[in-house]
PDB file of C-alpha atoms and ligand atoms in Angstrom:
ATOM      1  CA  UNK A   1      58.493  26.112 -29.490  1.00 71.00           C
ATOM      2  CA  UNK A   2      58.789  24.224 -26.402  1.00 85.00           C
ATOM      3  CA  UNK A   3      57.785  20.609 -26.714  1.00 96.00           C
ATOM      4  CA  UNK A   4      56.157  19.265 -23.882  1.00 98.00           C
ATOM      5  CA  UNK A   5      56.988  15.390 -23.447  1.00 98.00           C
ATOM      6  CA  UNK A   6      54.401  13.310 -21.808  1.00 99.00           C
ATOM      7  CA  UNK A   7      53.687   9.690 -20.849  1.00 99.00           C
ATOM      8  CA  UNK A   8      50.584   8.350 -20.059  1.00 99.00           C
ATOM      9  CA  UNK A   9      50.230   5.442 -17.929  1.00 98.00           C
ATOM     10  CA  UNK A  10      47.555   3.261 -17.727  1.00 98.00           C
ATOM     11  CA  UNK A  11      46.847  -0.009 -15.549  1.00 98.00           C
ATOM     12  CA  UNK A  12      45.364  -1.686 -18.906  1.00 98.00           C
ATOM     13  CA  UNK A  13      42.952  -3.927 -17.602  1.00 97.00           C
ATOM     14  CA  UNK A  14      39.823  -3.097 -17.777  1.00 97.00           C
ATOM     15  CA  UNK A  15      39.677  -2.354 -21.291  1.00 97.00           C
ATOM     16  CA  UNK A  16      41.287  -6.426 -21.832  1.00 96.00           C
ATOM     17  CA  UNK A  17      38.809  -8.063 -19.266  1.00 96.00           C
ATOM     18  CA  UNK A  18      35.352  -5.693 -19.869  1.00 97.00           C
ATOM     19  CA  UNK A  19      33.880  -5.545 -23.580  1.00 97.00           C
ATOM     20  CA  UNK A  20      31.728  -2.585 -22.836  1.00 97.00           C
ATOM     21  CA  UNK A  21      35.057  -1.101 -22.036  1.00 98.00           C
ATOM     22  CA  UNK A  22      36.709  -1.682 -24.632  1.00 98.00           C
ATOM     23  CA  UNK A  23      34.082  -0.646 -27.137  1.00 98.00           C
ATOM     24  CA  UNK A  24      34.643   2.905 -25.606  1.00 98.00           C
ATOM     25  CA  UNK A  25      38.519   2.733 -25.738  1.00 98.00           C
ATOM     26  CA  UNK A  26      39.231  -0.310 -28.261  1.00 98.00           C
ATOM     27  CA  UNK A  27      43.427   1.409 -28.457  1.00 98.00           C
ATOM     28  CA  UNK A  28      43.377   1.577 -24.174  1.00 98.00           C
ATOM     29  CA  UNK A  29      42.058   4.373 -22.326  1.00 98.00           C
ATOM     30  CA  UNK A  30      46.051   5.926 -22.317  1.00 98.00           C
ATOM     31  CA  UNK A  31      45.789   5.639 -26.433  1.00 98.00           C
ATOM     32  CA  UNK A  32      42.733   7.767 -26.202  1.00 98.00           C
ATOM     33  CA  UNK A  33      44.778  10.297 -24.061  1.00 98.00           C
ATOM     34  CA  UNK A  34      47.751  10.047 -25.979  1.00 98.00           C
ATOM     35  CA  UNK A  35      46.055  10.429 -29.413  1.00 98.00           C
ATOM     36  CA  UNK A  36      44.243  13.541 -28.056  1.00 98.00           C
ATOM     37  CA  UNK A  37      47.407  15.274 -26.738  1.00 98.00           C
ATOM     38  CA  UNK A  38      49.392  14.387 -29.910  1.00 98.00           C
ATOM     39  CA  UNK A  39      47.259  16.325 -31.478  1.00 98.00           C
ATOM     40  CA  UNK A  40      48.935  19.440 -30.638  1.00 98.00           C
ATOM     41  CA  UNK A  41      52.273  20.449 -32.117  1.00 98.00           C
ATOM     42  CA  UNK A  42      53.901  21.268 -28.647  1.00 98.00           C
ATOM     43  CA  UNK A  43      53.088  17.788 -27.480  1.00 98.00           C
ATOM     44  CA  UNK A  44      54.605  14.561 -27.828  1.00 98.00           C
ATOM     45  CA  UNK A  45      52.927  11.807 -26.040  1.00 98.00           C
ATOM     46  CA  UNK A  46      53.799   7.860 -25.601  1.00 98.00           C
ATOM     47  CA  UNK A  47      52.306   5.436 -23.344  1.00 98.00           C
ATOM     48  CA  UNK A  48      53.362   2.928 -20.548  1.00 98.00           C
ATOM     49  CA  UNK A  49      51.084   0.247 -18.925  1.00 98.00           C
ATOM     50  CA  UNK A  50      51.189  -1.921 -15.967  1.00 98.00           C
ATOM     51  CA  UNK A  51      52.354  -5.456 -17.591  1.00 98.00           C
ATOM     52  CA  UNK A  52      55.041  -4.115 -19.400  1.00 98.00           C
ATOM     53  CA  UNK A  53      58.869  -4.464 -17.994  1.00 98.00           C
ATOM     54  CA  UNK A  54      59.294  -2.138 -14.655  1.00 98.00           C
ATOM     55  CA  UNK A  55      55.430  -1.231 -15.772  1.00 98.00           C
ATOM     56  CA  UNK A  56      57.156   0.943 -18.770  1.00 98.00           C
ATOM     57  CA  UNK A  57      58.324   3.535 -16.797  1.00 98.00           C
ATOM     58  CA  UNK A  58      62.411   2.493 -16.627  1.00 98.00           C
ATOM     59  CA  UNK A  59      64.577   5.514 -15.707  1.00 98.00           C
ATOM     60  CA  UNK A  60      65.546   6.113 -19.066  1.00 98.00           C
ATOM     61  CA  UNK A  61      62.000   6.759 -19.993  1.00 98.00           C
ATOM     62  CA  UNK A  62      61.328   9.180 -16.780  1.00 98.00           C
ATOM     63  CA  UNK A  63      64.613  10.540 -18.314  1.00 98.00           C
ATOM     64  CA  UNK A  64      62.334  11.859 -21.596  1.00 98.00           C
ATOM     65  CA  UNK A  65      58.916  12.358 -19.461  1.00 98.00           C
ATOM     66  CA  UNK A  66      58.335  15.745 -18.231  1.00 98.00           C
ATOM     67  CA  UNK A  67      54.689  15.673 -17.688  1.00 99.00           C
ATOM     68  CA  UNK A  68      53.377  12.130 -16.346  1.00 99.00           C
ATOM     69  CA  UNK A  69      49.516  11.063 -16.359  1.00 99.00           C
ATOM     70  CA  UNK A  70      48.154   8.270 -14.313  1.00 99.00           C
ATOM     71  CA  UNK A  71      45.244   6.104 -14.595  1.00 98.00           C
ATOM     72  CA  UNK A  72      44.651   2.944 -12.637  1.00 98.00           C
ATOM     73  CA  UNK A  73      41.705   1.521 -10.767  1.00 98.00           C
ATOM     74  CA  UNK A  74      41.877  -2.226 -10.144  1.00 97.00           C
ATOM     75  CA  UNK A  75      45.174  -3.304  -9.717  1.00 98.00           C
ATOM     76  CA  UNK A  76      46.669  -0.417  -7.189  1.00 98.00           C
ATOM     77  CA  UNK A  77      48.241  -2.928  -5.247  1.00 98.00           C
ATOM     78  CA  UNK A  78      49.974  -4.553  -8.525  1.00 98.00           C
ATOM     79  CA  UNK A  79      52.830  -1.305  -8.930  1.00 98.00           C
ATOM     80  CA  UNK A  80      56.233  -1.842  -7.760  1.00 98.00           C
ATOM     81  CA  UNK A  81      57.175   0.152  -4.765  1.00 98.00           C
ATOM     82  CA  UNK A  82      60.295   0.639  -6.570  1.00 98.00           C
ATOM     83  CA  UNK A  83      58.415   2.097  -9.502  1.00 98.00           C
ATOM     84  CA  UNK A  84      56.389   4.536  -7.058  1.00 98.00           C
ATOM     85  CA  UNK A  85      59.435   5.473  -5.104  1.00 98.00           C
ATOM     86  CA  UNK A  86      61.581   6.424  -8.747  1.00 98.00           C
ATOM     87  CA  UNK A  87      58.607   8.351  -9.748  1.00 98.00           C
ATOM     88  CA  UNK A  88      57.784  10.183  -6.294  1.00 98.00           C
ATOM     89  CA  UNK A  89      61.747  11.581  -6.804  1.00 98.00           C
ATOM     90  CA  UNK A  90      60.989  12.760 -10.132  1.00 98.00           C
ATOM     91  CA  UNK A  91      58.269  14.459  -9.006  1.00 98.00           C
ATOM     92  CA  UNK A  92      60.414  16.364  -6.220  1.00 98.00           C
ATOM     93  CA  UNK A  93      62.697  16.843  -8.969  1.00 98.00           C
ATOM     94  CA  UNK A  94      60.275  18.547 -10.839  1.00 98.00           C
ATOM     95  CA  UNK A  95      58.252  16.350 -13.157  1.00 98.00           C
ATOM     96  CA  UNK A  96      54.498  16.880 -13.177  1.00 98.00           C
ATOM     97  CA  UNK A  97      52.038  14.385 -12.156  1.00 99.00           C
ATOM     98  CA  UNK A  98      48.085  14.340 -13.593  1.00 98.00           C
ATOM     99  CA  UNK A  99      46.317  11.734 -11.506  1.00 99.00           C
ATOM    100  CA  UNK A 100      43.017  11.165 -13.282  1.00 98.00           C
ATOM    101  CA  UNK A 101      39.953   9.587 -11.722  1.00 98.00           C
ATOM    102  CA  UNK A 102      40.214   6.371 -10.053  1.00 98.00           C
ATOM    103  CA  UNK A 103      43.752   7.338  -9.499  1.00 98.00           C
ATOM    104  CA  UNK A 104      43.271   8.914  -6.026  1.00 98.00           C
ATOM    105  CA  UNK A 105      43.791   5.713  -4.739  1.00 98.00           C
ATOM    106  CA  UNK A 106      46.777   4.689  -5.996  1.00 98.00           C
ATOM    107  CA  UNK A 107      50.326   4.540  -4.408  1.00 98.00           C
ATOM    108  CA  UNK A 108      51.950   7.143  -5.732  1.00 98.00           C
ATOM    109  CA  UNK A 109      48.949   9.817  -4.931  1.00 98.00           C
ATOM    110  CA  UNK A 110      48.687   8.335  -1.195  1.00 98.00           C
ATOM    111  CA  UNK A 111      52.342   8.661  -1.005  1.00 98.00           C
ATOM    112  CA  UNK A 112      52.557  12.630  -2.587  1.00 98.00           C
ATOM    113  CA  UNK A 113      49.407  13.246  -0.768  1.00 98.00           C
ATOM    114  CA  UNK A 114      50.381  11.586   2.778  1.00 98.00           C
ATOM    115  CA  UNK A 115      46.563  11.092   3.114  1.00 98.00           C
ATOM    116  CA  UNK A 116      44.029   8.606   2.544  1.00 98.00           C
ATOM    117  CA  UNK A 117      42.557   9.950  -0.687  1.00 98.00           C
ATOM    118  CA  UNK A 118      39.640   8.400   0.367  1.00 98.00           C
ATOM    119  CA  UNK A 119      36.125   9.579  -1.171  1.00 98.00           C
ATOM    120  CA  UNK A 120      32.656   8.429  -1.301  1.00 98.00           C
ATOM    121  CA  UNK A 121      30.856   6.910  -4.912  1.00 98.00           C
ATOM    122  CA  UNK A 122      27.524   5.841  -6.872  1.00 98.00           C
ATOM    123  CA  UNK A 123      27.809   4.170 -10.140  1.00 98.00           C
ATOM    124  CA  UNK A 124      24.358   5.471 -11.091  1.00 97.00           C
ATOM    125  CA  UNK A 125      24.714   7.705 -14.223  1.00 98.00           C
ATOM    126  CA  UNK A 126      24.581  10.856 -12.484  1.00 98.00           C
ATOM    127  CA  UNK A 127      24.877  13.734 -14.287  1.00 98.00           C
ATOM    128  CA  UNK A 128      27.977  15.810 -13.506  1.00 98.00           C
ATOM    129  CA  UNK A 129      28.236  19.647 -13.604  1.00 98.00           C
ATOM    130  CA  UNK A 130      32.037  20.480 -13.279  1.00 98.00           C
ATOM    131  CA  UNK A 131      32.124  24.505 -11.964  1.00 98.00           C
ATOM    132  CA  UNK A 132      35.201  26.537 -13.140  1.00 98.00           C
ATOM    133  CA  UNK A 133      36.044  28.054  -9.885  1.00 98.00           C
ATOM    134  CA  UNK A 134      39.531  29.461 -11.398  1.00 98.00           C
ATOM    135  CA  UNK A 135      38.865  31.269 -15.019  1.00 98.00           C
ATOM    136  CA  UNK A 136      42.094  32.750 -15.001  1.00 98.00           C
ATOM    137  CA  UNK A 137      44.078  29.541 -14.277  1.00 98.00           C
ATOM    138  CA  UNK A 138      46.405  28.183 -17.511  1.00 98.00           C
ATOM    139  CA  UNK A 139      44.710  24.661 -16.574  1.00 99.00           C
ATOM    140  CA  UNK A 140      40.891  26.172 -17.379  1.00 98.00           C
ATOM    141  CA  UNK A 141      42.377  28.342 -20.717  1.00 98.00           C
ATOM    142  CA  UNK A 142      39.170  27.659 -23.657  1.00 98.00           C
ATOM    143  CA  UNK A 143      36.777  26.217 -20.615  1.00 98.00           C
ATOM    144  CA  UNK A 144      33.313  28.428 -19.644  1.00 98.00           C
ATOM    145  CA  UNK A 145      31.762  28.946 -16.046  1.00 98.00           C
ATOM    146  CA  UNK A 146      31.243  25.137 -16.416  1.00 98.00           C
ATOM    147  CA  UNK A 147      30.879  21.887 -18.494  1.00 98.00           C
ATOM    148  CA  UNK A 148      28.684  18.952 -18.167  1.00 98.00           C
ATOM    149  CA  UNK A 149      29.050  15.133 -18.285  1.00 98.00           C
ATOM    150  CA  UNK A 150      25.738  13.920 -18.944  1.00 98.00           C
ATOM    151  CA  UNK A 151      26.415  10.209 -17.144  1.00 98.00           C
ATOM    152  CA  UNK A 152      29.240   9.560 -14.808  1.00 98.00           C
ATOM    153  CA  UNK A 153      30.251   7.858 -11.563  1.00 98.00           C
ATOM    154  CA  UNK A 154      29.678   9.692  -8.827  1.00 98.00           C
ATOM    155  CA  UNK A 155      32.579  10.769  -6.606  1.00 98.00           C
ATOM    156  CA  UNK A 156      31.475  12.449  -3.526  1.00 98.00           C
ATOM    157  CA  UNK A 157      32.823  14.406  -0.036  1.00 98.00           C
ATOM    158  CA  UNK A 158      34.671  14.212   1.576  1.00 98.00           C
ATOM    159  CA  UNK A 159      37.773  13.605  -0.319  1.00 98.00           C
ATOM    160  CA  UNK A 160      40.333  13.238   1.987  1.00 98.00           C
ATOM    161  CA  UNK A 161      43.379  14.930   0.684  1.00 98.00           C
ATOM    162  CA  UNK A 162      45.404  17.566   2.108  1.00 98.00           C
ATOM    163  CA  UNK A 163      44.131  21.287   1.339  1.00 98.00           C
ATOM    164  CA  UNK A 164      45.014  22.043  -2.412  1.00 98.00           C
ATOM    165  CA  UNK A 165      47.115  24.977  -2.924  1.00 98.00           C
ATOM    166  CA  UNK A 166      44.706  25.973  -5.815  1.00 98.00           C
ATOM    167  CA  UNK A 167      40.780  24.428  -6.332  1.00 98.00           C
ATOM    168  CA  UNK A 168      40.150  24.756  -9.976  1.00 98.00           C
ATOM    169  CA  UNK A 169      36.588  22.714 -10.501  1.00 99.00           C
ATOM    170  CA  UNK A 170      34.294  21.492  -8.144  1.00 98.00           C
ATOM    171  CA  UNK A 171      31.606  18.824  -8.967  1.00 98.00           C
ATOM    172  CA  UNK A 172      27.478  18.904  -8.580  1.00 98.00           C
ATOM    173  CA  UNK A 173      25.992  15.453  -8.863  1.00 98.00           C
ATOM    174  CA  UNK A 174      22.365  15.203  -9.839  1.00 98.00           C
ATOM    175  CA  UNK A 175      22.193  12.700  -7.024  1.00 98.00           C
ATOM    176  CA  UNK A 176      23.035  15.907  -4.886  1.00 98.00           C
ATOM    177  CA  UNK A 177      26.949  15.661  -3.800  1.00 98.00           C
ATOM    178  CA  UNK A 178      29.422  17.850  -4.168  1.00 98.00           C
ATOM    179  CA  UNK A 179      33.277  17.191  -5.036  1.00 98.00           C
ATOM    180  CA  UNK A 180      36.781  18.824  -5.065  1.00 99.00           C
ATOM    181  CA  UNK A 181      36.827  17.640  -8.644  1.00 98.00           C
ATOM    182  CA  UNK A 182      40.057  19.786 -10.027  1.00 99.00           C
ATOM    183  CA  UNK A 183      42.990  20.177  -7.195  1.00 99.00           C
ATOM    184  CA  UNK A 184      46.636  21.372  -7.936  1.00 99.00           C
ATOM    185  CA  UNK A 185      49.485  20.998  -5.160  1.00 98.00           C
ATOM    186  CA  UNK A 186      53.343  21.319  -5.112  1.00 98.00           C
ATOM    187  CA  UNK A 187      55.564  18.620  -3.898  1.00 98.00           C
ATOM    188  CA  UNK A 188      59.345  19.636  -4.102  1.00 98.00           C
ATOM    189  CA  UNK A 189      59.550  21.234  -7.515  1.00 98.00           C
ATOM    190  CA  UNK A 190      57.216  19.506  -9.080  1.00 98.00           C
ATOM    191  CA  UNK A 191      53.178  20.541  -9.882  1.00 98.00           C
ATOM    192  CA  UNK A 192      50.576  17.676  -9.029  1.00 99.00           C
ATOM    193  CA  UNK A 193      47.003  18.113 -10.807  1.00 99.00           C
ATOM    194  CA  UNK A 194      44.237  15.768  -9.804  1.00 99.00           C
ATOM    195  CA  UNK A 195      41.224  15.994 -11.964  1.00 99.00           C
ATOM    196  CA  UNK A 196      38.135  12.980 -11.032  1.00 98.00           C
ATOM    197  CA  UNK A 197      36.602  12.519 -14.464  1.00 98.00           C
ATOM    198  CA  UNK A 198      37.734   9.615 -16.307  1.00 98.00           C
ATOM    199  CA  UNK A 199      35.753   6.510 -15.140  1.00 98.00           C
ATOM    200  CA  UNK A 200      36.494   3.598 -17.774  1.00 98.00           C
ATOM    201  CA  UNK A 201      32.421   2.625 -18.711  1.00 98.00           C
ATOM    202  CA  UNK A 202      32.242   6.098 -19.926  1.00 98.00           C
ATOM    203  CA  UNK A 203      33.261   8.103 -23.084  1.00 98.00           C
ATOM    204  CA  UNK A 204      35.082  11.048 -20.895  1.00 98.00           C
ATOM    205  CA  UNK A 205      38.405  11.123 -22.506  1.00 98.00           C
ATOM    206  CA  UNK A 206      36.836  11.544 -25.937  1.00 98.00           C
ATOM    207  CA  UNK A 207      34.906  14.569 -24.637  1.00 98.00           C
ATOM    208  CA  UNK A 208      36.806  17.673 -26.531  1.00 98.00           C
ATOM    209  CA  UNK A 209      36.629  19.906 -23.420  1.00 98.00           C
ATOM    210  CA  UNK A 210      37.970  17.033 -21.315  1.00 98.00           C
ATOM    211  CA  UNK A 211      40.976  16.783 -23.846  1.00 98.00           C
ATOM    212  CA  UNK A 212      41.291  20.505 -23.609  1.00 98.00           C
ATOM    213  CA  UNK A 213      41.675  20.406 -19.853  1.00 99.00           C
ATOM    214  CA  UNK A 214      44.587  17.425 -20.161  1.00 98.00           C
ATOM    215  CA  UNK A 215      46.307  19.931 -22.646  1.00 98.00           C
ATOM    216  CA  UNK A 216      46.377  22.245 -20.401  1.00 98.00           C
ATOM    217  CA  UNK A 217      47.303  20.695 -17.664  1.00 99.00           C
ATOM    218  CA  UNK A 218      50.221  19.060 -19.159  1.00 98.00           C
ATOM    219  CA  UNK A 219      51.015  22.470 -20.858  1.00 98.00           C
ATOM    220  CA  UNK A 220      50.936  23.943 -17.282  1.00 98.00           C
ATOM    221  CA  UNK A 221      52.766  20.945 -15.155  1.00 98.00           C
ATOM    222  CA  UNK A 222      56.180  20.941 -17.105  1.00 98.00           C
ATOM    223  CA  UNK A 223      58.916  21.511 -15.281  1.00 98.00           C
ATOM    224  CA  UNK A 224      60.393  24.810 -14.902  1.00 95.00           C
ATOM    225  CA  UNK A 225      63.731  23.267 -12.822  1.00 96.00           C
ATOM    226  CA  UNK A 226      64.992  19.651 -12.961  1.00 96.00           C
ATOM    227  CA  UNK A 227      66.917  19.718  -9.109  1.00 97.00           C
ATOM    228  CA  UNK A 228      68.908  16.316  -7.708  1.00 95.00           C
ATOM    229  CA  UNK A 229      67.990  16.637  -3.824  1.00 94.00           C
ATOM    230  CA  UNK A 230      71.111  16.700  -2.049  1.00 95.00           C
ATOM    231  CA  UNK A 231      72.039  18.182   1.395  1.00 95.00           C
ATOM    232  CA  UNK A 232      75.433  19.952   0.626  1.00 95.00           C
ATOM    233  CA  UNK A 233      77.964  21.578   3.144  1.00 96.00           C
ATOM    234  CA  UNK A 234      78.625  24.331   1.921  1.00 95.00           C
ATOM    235  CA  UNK A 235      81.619  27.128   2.309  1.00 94.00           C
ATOM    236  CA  UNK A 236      79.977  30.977   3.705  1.00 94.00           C
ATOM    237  CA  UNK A 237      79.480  33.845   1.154  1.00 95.00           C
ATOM    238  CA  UNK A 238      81.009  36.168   2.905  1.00 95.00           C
ATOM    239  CA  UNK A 239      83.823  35.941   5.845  1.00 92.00           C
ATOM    240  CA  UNK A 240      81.236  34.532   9.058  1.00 84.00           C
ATOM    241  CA  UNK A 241      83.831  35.566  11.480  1.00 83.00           C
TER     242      UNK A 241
HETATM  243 ZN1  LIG B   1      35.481   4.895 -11.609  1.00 82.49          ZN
END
């Protein structure tokens, strides 16, 4: 069996500044993801968070990451551009990338993305109806037509992000939006998957389907090549002349 290794990274800072918060995720909304992932045998999960040294994500631990998740919200401007610049080359190199939820604004989706990632919101406990536009997909393996979150933030059209290579859920709000809600893209050799649910005053990432759809996606995003970038000179195959 292949093990899959992941990190999840997490800002951290809602759950230490927002009791409501941290009723929902008392071990950090990245302990809530890693628990769920280390549930499977093919997995094994750690965490890194914002405060820690190099925000926990030193070369030696991209070194064991093949599949990285992101979550941050608040504190977007806080991340080293040294940290987003060693992970952007991992990703070219093949690492995946799961942005999740407030992390369409964050550096290192702007910078893969080369858009705005801008969107529109409500915090207004809309429902959510998340379609399964791609049954066949590895990243939708165990989910129906659709699943439901019965009270979530609201993230609306238009997204603005650069046409995913595959649309794998799209969102109905009861307040009447629509959203590109599951989006998968290539950069270099390495898969990008940017699914919206996740906001932090809700109980998302304890939602079993949810978790199923991380598994997946993490199970999908390893890498199939690890490639240095270089820009050789190289000798012909055959005699040119
Ligand atoms: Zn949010």
């Amino acid at each position: 069996m292949n093990t899959t290794k992941v990190t999840v990274w997490n800002e951290f800072r809602h759950e230490k500044q927002n009791g409501k918060v941290q009723a929902i995720y008392p071990g950090g909304i990245h302990g809530a993801i890693a628990e769920a992932l280390n549930r499977n045998p093919d997995i094994e999960a750690r965490t890194a968070t914002l405060d820690e040294p190099e925000h926990g994500l030193t070369e030696a631990v991209l070194d064991q990451t093949d599949v990285l998740f992101w979550w941050g919200h608040m504190a977007h401007g806080e991340v080293s551009d040294t940290v987003v610049e060693r992970v952007q080359k991992r990703v070219l190199e093949g690492m995946g990338l799961i942005v999740l939820h407030s992390g369409h604004f964050s550096k290192i989706f702007r910078r893969l993305m080369g858009t705005n990632c801008s969107l529109s919101w409500r915090e207004n406990d809309d429902k959510e109806r998340l379609w399964n536009l791609q049954p066949g997909h590895p990243i939708t393996e165990g989910i129906g037509r659709y699943l439901e979150i019965p009270r979530h933030e609201m993230y609306g059209e238009r997204f603005d992000i650069p046409e995913p290579e595959k649309l794998i859920f799209i969102s109905w709000y009861s307040g009447g939006e629509v959203f590109r809600s599951g989006c998968t893209w290539q950069r270099g050799h390495g898969k990008i998957f940017y699914f919206s649910p996740g906001h932090e005053t809700y109980p998302v990432f304890h939602d079993p389907q949810i978790q199923r759809i991380l598994l997946n996606a993490a199970r999908w995003a390893r890498p199939t090549v690890r490639i240095v970038d270089a820009c050789p000179m190289v000798e012909p195959v055959e005699p040119s002349r």
